[in-house]
Amino acid sequence: MKQLQSFVAKWGIEFPYAREELIESSQNVFLASKEQRERLTQIPRDIFSIGLPLGGIRRGQFVPSFVLLDEIAARDVKKAILSEKAEWLFICGRDVFKEGVVSCNAFQGDFVIIQNTRNECLGYGRLENGARVFIKNLLDRGDFLRRERQAGRQR
Amino acid sequence: MGSKELFFQRYADLGESPRDVRVHQTIRVNTLKTTHQLLKDRLERNNFKLERIPWLQDGFAVKKSKQSIGSTTEYLLGHYYTQEAAAQLPVHVLDPKPGDMILDMTAAPGGKTTQMSQLMQNKGTIIALDLSNRLYSLKNNIERMGASNVMVYKKDARFVTDFKLQFDKILLDAPCSGNFVGDREWFEKRTFDDMKVRARLQKELIKAAAKVLKPGGILIYSTCSLEPEENEEVIDFILKKDNSLSLALIDLPIGDHGLPKAFGQSFHPDMAKCRRLWPWKSQTQGFFIAKVTKQ
Ligand SMILES: C[S@@+](CC[C@H](N)C(=O)[O-])C[C@H]1O[C@@H](n2cnc3c(N)ncnc32)[C@H](O)[C@@H]1O
């Protein structure tokens, strides 16, 4: 929960959820409706997932869900818009080079929401403005495929 | 005689003329996030060719593709789910509505769970159970598709009565031995003993489902197996066991009736109300669907 709060705080926005809407379970935080929270009291067992996941701890670090990133992207935060080609490379896990950026309102060291030209959130990164890497990829939607591959290996 | 011949001979004994089938990949548009037209336009701009499947609400066949349909930006944004055409039918037969309270007994990886969320417009509750590691895929799919009305428990559904809840609608998309479509090694992998073990589990699962079904409620039993032991025989078993249950007619523009008898065994006289999709006729995966109601 604390990690969720400090992740949101990095973006300089108000925490978008009420405390009672959040349910924690095995190092994950979920956004649950009132109906779900009431049902939860009727089924006194460990819940695996409820409502929408907001994020969880992976290898000791808080990893936001894309539900949370979409919520942050809807606010007035720092953003970078990528070209179609750079969009694909980013989704494949690559960092972003300057040539791939259509527009960006961030400064060095800022966290940035990465979007495509349709304003859809593809992930987030940190602006580095280095000789080659412009934005370091911290999380991209290709993660869904990587998670599946990993789960497949564990099965 | 190899396994394939044995299985095909069984289907022939059931009155069929089996043959190999190649099916198109199919997707289900996630209407929680996009529309049919928007998605079709977007994917077609990227050199996919989509064709509407007339007997499905949100299903499209992928007729042409230059890249994998399972790794586009639109896929990662949750605009669609890659779900076989026949696999989209059980949820339509259950007909989830906004506000329903539904039990999805064997839910992972969540093709049908997320389909139900979409038809419920995320209103109401789905209690989804499974006990395998595929639960992680279910959680990922919930996130990707934005299916917000699901509560997932790691739970052996045979013991769902522990929850002390009753449901108006239940989906039991049972673990089964599958079918040969799209799996070249299927015949080699499957044995008849295998099937018997599955059938035993399926009977235990449907027994538990019947116990938590409310009077007036609907239970959909489905499998992607073609074997009567995992289908008609399971339904026959539960109808004999619980006389408050009966079969309701499934009215679909595709598929054949359930079998009245198989390999010398006669089933409940209403079995024809069930639906069977034989791949060589429907050009889909094999599927069986039964709609059970409780008085
Ligand atoms: C046919 S698959 C379900 C597919 C799913 N309904 C979908 O549409 O994506 C059957 C599932 O049953 C699960 N299963 C097997 N035995 C179970 C049990 N006793 N209780 C709950 N789930 C079980 C398996 O782990 C498997 O994920």
Coordinates of C-alpha atoms and ligand atoms in Angstrom, one line a residue:
Chain A
M1 CA 0.0 0.0 0.0
K2 CA 2.8 2.4 1.0
Q3 CA 4.6 1.6 -2.2
L4 CA 1.5 2.3 -4.2
Q5 CA 1.1 5.6 -2.5
S6 CA 4.8 6.6 -3.1
F7 CA 4.6 5.5 -6.7
V8 CA 1.6 7.8 -7.3
A9 CA 3.4 10.6 -5.4
K10 CA 6.2 10.5 -8.0
W11 CA 3.8 12.0 -10.5
G12 CA 2.9 15.0 -8.4
I13 CA -0.8 14.2 -8.4
E14 CA -3.4 13.6 -5.7
F15 CA -3.9 9.9 -4.7
P16 CA -6.9 8.9 -6.8
Y17 CA -8.4 6.2 -4.6
A18 CA -10.2 6.2 -1.3
R19 CA -8.5 4.0 1.4
E20 CA -11.6 1.7 1.7
E21 CA -11.7 0.9 -2.0
L22 CA -8.3 -0.8 -1.8
I23 CA -7.8 -4.4 -0.9
E24 CA -4.4 -6.0 -0.3
S25 CA -3.6 -9.6 -0.9
S26 CA -0.3 -11.4 -1.2
Q27 CA 1.7 -8.3 -2.0
N28 CA -0.8 -7.0 -4.6
V29 CA -3.2 -4.1 -4.2
F30 CA -6.6 -4.2 -5.9
L31 CA -9.3 -1.6 -6.5
A32 CA -12.6 -3.2 -5.4
S33 CA -16.2 -1.9 -5.7
K34 CA -18.5 -1.6 -2.7
E35 CA -20.4 -4.7 -3.8
Q36 CA -17.2 -6.7 -4.0
R37 CA -16.0 -5.5 -0.6
E38 CA -19.3 -6.6 0.9
R39 CA -19.1 -10.0 -0.8
L40 CA -15.6 -10.4 0.5
T41 CA -16.9 -10.4 4.1
Q42 CA -19.4 -13.2 3.1
I43 CA -16.5 -15.5 1.8
P44 CA -14.0 -15.6 4.6
R45 CA -11.0 -16.9 2.5
D46 CA -7.9 -15.5 1.0
I47 CA -8.8 -13.8 -2.2
F48 CA -6.5 -14.2 -5.2
S49 CA -7.7 -11.2 -7.2
I50 CA -10.6 -8.8 -6.7
G51 CA -11.8 -6.0 -9.0
L52 CA -8.8 -4.5 -10.9
P53 CA -5.2 -4.9 -9.9
L54 CA -3.3 -1.7 -9.3
G55 CA 0.1 -3.2 -8.8
G56 CA 2.2 -5.4 -6.7
I57 CA 5.7 -6.3 -5.5
R58 CA 7.8 -8.1 -8.0
R59 CA 11.4 -9.0 -7.0
G60 CA 11.2 -6.5 -4.1
Q61 CA 10.0 -3.6 -6.2
F62 CA 6.6 -2.1 -6.7
V63 CA 5.3 -2.7 -10.3
P64 CA 2.2 -0.7 -11.3
S65 CA -0.5 -2.3 -13.3
F66 CA -1.7 -0.8 -16.5
V67 CA -5.0 0.1 -14.8
L68 CA -3.0 2.4 -12.5
L69 CA -0.9 3.8 -15.4
D70 CA -4.0 4.5 -17.4
E71 CA -5.4 6.4 -14.4
I72 CA -2.2 8.4 -14.1
A73 CA -2.1 9.0 -17.8
A74 CA -5.5 10.6 -17.6
R75 CA -4.1 13.3 -15.4
D76 CA -2.0 16.3 -16.1
V77 CA 1.4 14.5 -15.9
K78 CA 4.6 14.5 -17.9
K79 CA 4.2 12.6 -21.2
A80 CA 6.1 11.5 -24.2
I81 CA 4.3 10.6 -27.5
L82 CA 6.1 8.1 -29.7
S83 CA 6.1 7.6 -33.4
E84 CA 4.6 4.3 -34.7
K85 CA 8.0 2.7 -35.2
A86 CA 9.2 3.7 -31.8
E87 CA 5.9 2.6 -30.2
W88 CA 6.6 -1.0 -31.4
L89 CA 10.2 -1.0 -30.2
F90 CA 9.1 0.4 -26.8
I91 CA 6.5 -2.4 -26.5
C92 CA 9.3 -4.9 -27.2
G93 CA 11.1 -3.6 -24.1
R94 CA 13.5 -1.2 -25.7
D95 CA 14.5 2.2 -24.5
V96 CA 13.4 5.2 -26.5
F97 CA 15.8 7.2 -28.8
K98 CA 15.3 10.9 -29.5
E99 CA 14.2 10.2 -33.1
G100 CA 11.2 8.2 -31.9
V101 CA 9.7 11.0 -29.9
V102 CA 7.0 13.0 -31.5
S103 CA 6.5 15.3 -28.5
C104 CA 7.5 15.4 -24.8
N105 CA 6.9 17.9 -22.0
A106 CA 9.3 16.3 -19.5
F107 CA 12.8 17.3 -18.2
Q108 CA 15.8 15.2 -17.4
G109 CA 15.1 12.8 -14.5
D110 CA 11.3 13.1 -14.8
F111 CA 9.1 10.1 -14.9
V112 CA 7.1 10.1 -18.1
I113 CA 4.0 8.3 -19.3
I114 CA 4.7 6.9 -22.7
Q115 CA 1.8 7.2 -25.2
N116 CA 1.3 6.5 -28.9
T117 CA -0.1 9.0 -31.3
R118 CA -3.6 7.9 -30.3
N119 CA -2.9 9.0 -26.7
E120 CA -3.0 5.4 -25.5
C121 CA -0.7 4.6 -22.6
L122 CA 2.0 2.1 -23.5
G123 CA 3.9 2.2 -20.3
Y124 CA 6.2 4.6 -18.5
G125 CA 9.9 5.5 -18.3
R126 CA 12.4 8.1 -17.0
L127 CA 13.8 10.9 -19.2
E128 CA 17.6 10.5 -19.3
N129 CA 18.4 12.6 -22.3
G130 CA 21.7 10.8 -22.7
A131 CA 23.8 10.6 -25.8
R132 CA 21.7 7.7 -27.2
V133 CA 18.9 6.8 -24.8
F134 CA 16.4 9.6 -24.4
I135 CA 13.9 7.7 -22.3
K136 CA 14.7 4.7 -20.2
N137 CA 11.9 2.0 -20.5
L138 CA 10.7 1.2 -17.0
L139 CA 7.6 -0.7 -18.0
D140 CA 5.8 -1.4 -21.2
R141 CA 2.7 -3.3 -22.2
G142 CA 4.8 -6.1 -23.8
D143 CA 5.0 -7.1 -20.2
F144 CA 1.8 -9.0 -20.6
L145 CA 3.5 -11.3 -23.1
R146 CA 6.6 -11.6 -21.0
R147 CA 4.5 -12.6 -17.9
E148 CA 2.7 -15.3 -20.0
R149 CA 6.0 -16.7 -21.2
Q150 CA 7.3 -16.8 -17.7
A151 CA 4.1 -18.5 -16.4
G152 CA 4.4 -21.0 -19.2
R153 CA 7.9 -21.9 -18.2
Q154 CA 6.8 -22.4 -14.6
R155 CA 3.9 -24.7 -15.5
Chain B
M1 CA -4.3 -49.2 -36.0
G2 CA -2.9 -45.9 -34.6
S3 CA -4.7 -43.7 -32.1
K4 CA -6.0 -41.4 -34.8
E5 CA -7.7 -44.3 -36.5
L6 CA -9.2 -45.4 -33.2
F7 CA -10.7 -42.0 -32.4
F8 CA -12.0 -41.5 -35.9
Q9 CA -13.5 -45.0 -35.8
R10 CA -15.3 -44.0 -32.6
Y11 CA -16.7 -40.9 -34.3
A12 CA -17.7 -43.0 -37.3
D13 CA -19.5 -45.3 -34.9
L14 CA -21.5 -42.3 -33.6
G15 CA -22.7 -41.7 -37.2
E16 CA -20.1 -39.2 -38.3
S17 CA -17.7 -38.9 -41.2
P18 CA -14.7 -37.4 -39.4
R19 CA -11.8 -35.7 -41.2
D20 CA -9.0 -33.4 -40.5
V21 CA -9.9 -29.7 -40.1
R22 CA -8.0 -26.5 -40.3
V23 CA -9.7 -23.6 -38.6
H24 CA -9.0 -19.9 -38.8
Q25 CA -7.8 -18.0 -35.8
T26 CA -10.6 -16.1 -34.2
I27 CA -10.8 -13.2 -31.8
R28 CA -13.5 -11.7 -29.6
V29 CA -13.8 -7.9 -29.6
N30 CA -13.7 -6.4 -26.1
T31 CA -16.6 -4.1 -26.2
L32 CA -15.6 -2.7 -22.8
K33 CA -12.7 -1.0 -24.6
T34 CA -13.5 -0.6 -28.2
T35 CA -16.1 -1.2 -30.9
H36 CA -16.2 -3.8 -33.8
Q37 CA -15.7 -1.1 -36.4
L38 CA -12.9 0.7 -34.7
L39 CA -10.9 -2.5 -34.1
K40 CA -11.6 -3.8 -37.6
D41 CA -10.3 -0.6 -39.1
R42 CA -7.2 -0.5 -36.9
L43 CA -6.2 -4.1 -37.5
E44 CA -7.0 -3.9 -41.2
R45 CA -4.7 -0.9 -41.5
N46 CA -2.0 -3.2 -40.2
N47 CA -2.6 -5.8 -42.9
F48 CA -5.0 -8.1 -41.0
K49 CA -8.2 -9.2 -42.7
L50 CA -11.1 -9.8 -40.4
E51 CA -14.4 -11.3 -41.1
R52 CA -17.4 -11.2 -38.8
I53 CA -18.7 -14.6 -37.6
P54 CA -22.4 -14.3 -38.1
W55 CA -23.4 -16.6 -35.3
L56 CA -21.3 -14.8 -32.6
Q57 CA -22.0 -11.5 -31.0
D58 CA -18.4 -10.2 -31.0
G59 CA -16.4 -12.9 -32.9
F60 CA -14.3 -12.3 -36.0
A61 CA -12.2 -14.7 -38.0
V62 CA -8.7 -13.6 -38.9
K63 CA -8.5 -14.4 -42.6
K64 CA -5.1 -12.8 -43.2
S65 CA -2.3 -11.7 -41.0
K66 CA 1.3 -10.6 -41.4
Q67 CA 2.2 -10.7 -37.8
S68 CA 0.9 -12.7 -34.8
I69 CA -2.6 -11.7 -33.8
G70 CA -1.5 -12.4 -30.2
S71 CA 1.1 -9.6 -30.0
T72 CA -0.3 -6.4 -31.5
T73 CA -0.6 -3.1 -29.7
E74 CA -4.3 -3.6 -29.8
Y75 CA -4.0 -7.0 -28.2
L76 CA -1.8 -5.5 -25.4
L77 CA -4.3 -2.7 -24.9
G78 CA -7.0 -5.3 -24.3
H79 CA -9.1 -4.5 -27.4
Y80 CA -9.6 -8.2 -28.1
Y81 CA -9.1 -11.7 -26.8
T82 CA -7.9 -14.5 -29.0
Q83 CA -10.7 -17.0 -28.4
E84 CA -11.7 -19.8 -30.6
A85 CA -15.2 -19.4 -32.2
A86 CA -16.9 -22.4 -30.6
A87 CA -15.4 -21.4 -27.2
Q88 CA -17.4 -18.2 -27.4
L89 CA -20.7 -20.0 -27.4
P90 CA -21.1 -21.3 -23.8
V91 CA -21.3 -17.8 -22.5
H92 CA -23.9 -16.8 -25.0
V93 CA -26.0 -19.7 -23.9
L94 CA -25.6 -18.7 -20.3
D95 CA -26.6 -15.1 -21.3
P96 CA -25.1 -13.1 -18.5
K97 CA -26.8 -9.8 -17.7
P98 CA -25.6 -6.7 -15.9
G99 CA -26.1 -7.2 -12.2
D100 CA -26.0 -11.0 -12.2
M101 CA -24.1 -13.0 -9.6
I102 CA -22.3 -15.7 -11.5
L103 CA -20.1 -18.6 -10.6
D104 CA -17.3 -19.5 -13.0
M105 CA -16.1 -22.8 -11.6
T106 CA -13.0 -23.5 -13.7
A107 CA -12.1 -20.1 -14.9
A108 CA -8.5 -19.9 -15.9
P109 CA -7.1 -18.4 -18.1
G110 CA -10.3 -16.4 -18.3
G111 CA -11.5 -16.4 -21.9
K112 CA -15.1 -16.9 -20.7
T113 CA -14.7 -14.9 -17.5
T114 CA -13.7 -11.8 -19.4
Q115 CA -16.4 -12.5 -22.0
M116 CA -19.0 -12.5 -19.2
S117 CA -17.7 -9.3 -17.7
Q118 CA -18.1 -7.6 -21.1
L119 CA -21.7 -8.8 -21.5
M120 CA -22.4 -7.7 -17.9
Q121 CA -20.8 -4.3 -18.7
N122 CA -18.8 -5.0 -15.5
K123 CA -21.9 -4.8 -13.4
G124 CA -22.7 -7.5 -10.9
T125 CA -20.2 -10.1 -9.7
I126 CA -18.4 -13.1 -11.1
I127 CA -16.9 -15.5 -8.6
A128 CA -14.1 -17.3 -10.5
L129 CA -12.4 -20.4 -9.2
D130 CA -9.5 -22.4 -10.4
L131 CA -6.6 -24.2 -8.7
S132 CA -3.8 -24.2 -11.2
N133 CA -1.0 -21.7 -11.9
R134 CA -3.1 -20.5 -14.8
L135 CA -4.7 -18.3 -12.2
Y136 CA -1.8 -15.8 -12.9
S137 CA -2.9 -15.7 -16.6
L138 CA -6.5 -15.1 -15.4
K139 CA -5.3 -12.2 -13.3
N140 CA -3.3 -10.8 -16.3
N141 CA -6.3 -11.1 -18.6
I142 CA -8.5 -9.4 -16.1
E143 CA -6.0 -6.5 -16.1
R144 CA -5.6 -6.4 -19.8
M145 CA -9.3 -6.6 -20.7
G146 CA -10.4 -4.3 -17.9
A147 CA -12.8 -6.9 -16.4
S148 CA -13.5 -5.2 -13.1
N149 CA -16.3 -7.3 -11.7
V150 CA -14.4 -10.6 -11.0
M151 CA -13.5 -12.0 -7.6
V152 CA -11.0 -14.9 -8.0
Y153 CA -10.3 -17.6 -5.5
K154 CA -7.7 -20.4 -5.7
K155 CA -10.1 -23.1 -4.9
D156 CA -11.0 -26.7 -5.8
A157 CA -14.4 -26.2 -7.3
R158 CA -15.5 -29.6 -6.1
F159 CA -15.7 -28.0 -2.7
V160 CA -17.5 -24.8 -3.7
T161 CA -20.3 -25.5 -1.2
D162 CA -17.8 -24.3 1.5
F163 CA -18.6 -20.8 0.3
K164 CA -22.2 -21.2 1.5
L165 CA -23.4 -19.2 -1.5
Q166 CA -26.1 -20.0 -4.1
F167 CA -26.0 -18.8 -7.7
D168 CA -28.5 -18.0 -10.4
K169 CA -26.1 -18.7 -13.2
I170 CA -23.1 -21.1 -13.2
L171 CA -20.6 -21.8 -15.9
L172 CA -18.8 -25.1 -15.6
D173 CA -16.3 -25.1 -18.5
A174 CA -14.9 -28.4 -17.4
P175 CA -11.3 -29.6 -17.6
C176 CA -11.4 -32.2 -20.4
S177 CA -9.3 -34.2 -22.8
G178 CA -9.7 -31.6 -25.5
N179 CA -9.9 -32.4 -29.2
F180 CA -7.6 -32.8 -32.2
V181 CA -8.2 -29.6 -34.0
G182 CA -5.0 -27.5 -34.1
D183 CA -3.0 -30.0 -32.0
R184 CA -1.1 -32.4 -34.2
E185 CA 0.0 -34.5 -31.2
W186 CA -3.4 -34.8 -29.6
F187 CA -4.1 -38.4 -30.8
E188 CA -0.7 -39.5 -29.5
K189 CA -1.3 -37.8 -26.1
R190 CA -4.7 -39.2 -25.4
T191 CA -5.7 -42.5 -24.0
F192 CA -9.2 -43.9 -23.1
D193 CA -8.1 -44.2 -19.5
D194 CA -7.2 -40.6 -19.5
M195 CA -10.8 -39.8 -20.5
K196 CA -12.2 -41.9 -17.7
V197 CA -10.2 -40.0 -15.2
R198 CA -11.4 -36.7 -16.6
A199 CA -15.0 -38.0 -16.6
R200 CA -14.8 -38.8 -12.9
L201 CA -13.6 -35.3 -12.1
Q202 CA -16.3 -33.8 -14.4
K203 CA -19.0 -35.7 -12.5
E204 CA -17.7 -34.5 -9.2
L205 CA -17.6 -30.9 -10.4
I206 CA -21.1 -31.0 -11.8
K207 CA -22.4 -32.6 -8.6
A208 CA -21.0 -29.6 -6.7
A209 CA -22.4 -27.2 -9.3
A210 CA -25.9 -28.7 -8.9
K211 CA -25.7 -28.1 -5.1
V212 CA -25.0 -24.4 -5.3
L213 CA -27.4 -23.7 -8.2
K214 CA -30.5 -21.7 -7.0
P215 CA -34.0 -23.0 -7.9
G216 CA -34.8 -21.4 -11.2
G217 CA -31.1 -21.1 -12.0
I218 CA -29.1 -22.0 -15.1
L219 CA -26.0 -24.2 -15.2
I220 CA -24.0 -24.4 -18.4
Y221 CA -21.8 -27.4 -18.7
S222 CA -19.3 -27.2 -21.6
T223 CA -16.2 -29.0 -22.8
C224 CA -14.0 -29.0 -25.9
S225 CA -14.0 -32.7 -25.9
L226 CA -15.9 -34.8 -28.5
E227 CA -16.1 -37.9 -26.3
P228 CA -19.6 -38.9 -25.1
E229 CA -18.0 -40.1 -21.8
E230 CA -17.1 -36.5 -20.9
N231 CA -20.3 -35.0 -22.2
E232 CA -23.7 -36.8 -22.6
E233 CA -22.6 -39.3 -19.9
V234 CA -21.8 -36.6 -17.4
I235 CA -25.2 -34.9 -18.0
D236 CA -27.0 -38.2 -17.9
F237 CA -25.3 -38.9 -14.5
I238 CA -26.4 -35.6 -13.0
L239 CA -30.0 -35.8 -14.3
K240 CA -30.3 -39.2 -12.8
K241 CA -28.8 -38.1 -9.5
D242 CA -30.9 -35.0 -9.0
N243 CA -34.5 -35.0 -10.2
S244 CA -34.9 -31.3 -9.6
L245 CA -32.7 -30.7 -12.7
S246 CA -33.7 -30.8 -16.3
L247 CA -32.3 -29.9 -19.7
A248 CA -33.4 -26.7 -21.5
L249 CA -33.2 -26.5 -25.3
I250 CA -30.1 -24.7 -26.7
D251 CA -31.2 -22.7 -29.7
L252 CA -28.1 -22.0 -31.8
P253 CA -27.7 -21.6 -35.5
I254 CA -24.7 -23.9 -35.5
G255 CA -24.0 -27.4 -34.3
D256 CA -25.8 -30.7 -33.9
H257 CA -28.0 -32.2 -31.2
G258 CA -26.6 -34.0 -28.3
L259 CA -26.4 -37.8 -28.8
P260 CA -29.4 -39.9 -27.6
K261 CA -27.0 -42.9 -27.3
A262 CA -23.4 -43.8 -27.7
F263 CA -21.6 -47.2 -27.9
G264 CA -24.6 -49.1 -26.7
Q265 CA -25.6 -46.8 -23.9
S266 CA -28.8 -44.8 -24.0
F267 CA -29.0 -41.4 -22.4
H268 CA -31.7 -39.2 -21.0
P269 CA -34.4 -38.7 -23.6
D270 CA -33.9 -34.9 -23.6
M271 CA -30.2 -35.1 -24.5
A272 CA -31.0 -33.8 -28.0
K273 CA -31.5 -30.4 -26.4
C274 CA -27.8 -30.2 -25.9
R275 CA -25.5 -28.9 -28.6
R276 CA -22.5 -30.6 -30.2
L277 CA -20.0 -29.0 -32.6
W278 CA -18.3 -31.6 -34.7
P279 CA -15.3 -29.8 -36.2
W280 CA -15.7 -31.3 -39.7
K281 CA -19.2 -29.8 -39.9
S282 CA -18.8 -26.5 -38.0
Q283 CA -15.3 -25.7 -39.1
T284 CA -14.5 -24.9 -35.5
Q285 CA -13.0 -26.7 -32.5
G286 CA -15.0 -29.6 -31.2
F287 CA -17.4 -28.5 -28.4
F288 CA -20.3 -29.7 -26.3
I289 CA -22.7 -27.5 -24.4
A290 CA -25.6 -28.5 -22.1
K291 CA -28.0 -26.1 -20.4
V292 CA -29.3 -27.5 -17.1
T293 CA -32.0 -25.8 -15.1
K294 CA -33.3 -26.4 -11.6
Q295 CA -36.9 -26.4 -10.5
Ligands
LIG1 C1 -11.2 -25.9 -20.0 S1 -10.2 -25.0 -18.8 C2 -11.1 -23.6 -18.5 C3 -11.0 -22.5 -19.6 C4 -11.6 -21.2 -19.2 N1 -13.0 -21.4 -18.8 C5 -11.5 -20.2 -20.3 O1 -12.5 -20.0 -21.0 O2 -10.5 -19.6 -20.4 C6 -10.4 -25.9 -17.4 C7 -9.8 -25.4 -16.1 O3 -10.2 -26.1 -15.0 C8 -9.2 -26.1 -14.0 N2 -9.5 -27.1 -13.0 C9 -9.2 -28.4 -13.1 N3 -9.7 -29.0 -12.0 C10 -10.3 -28.1 -11.2 C11 -10.9 -28.1 -9.9 N4 -11.1 -29.2 -9.2 N5 -11.4 -26.9 -9.4 C12 -11.3 -25.8 -10.1 N6 -10.6 -25.7 -11.3 C13 -10.2 -26.9 -11.9 C14 -7.9 -26.2 -14.8 O4 -6.9 -25.6 -14.0 C15 -8.3 -25.4 -16.1 O5 -7.8 -24.1 -15.9

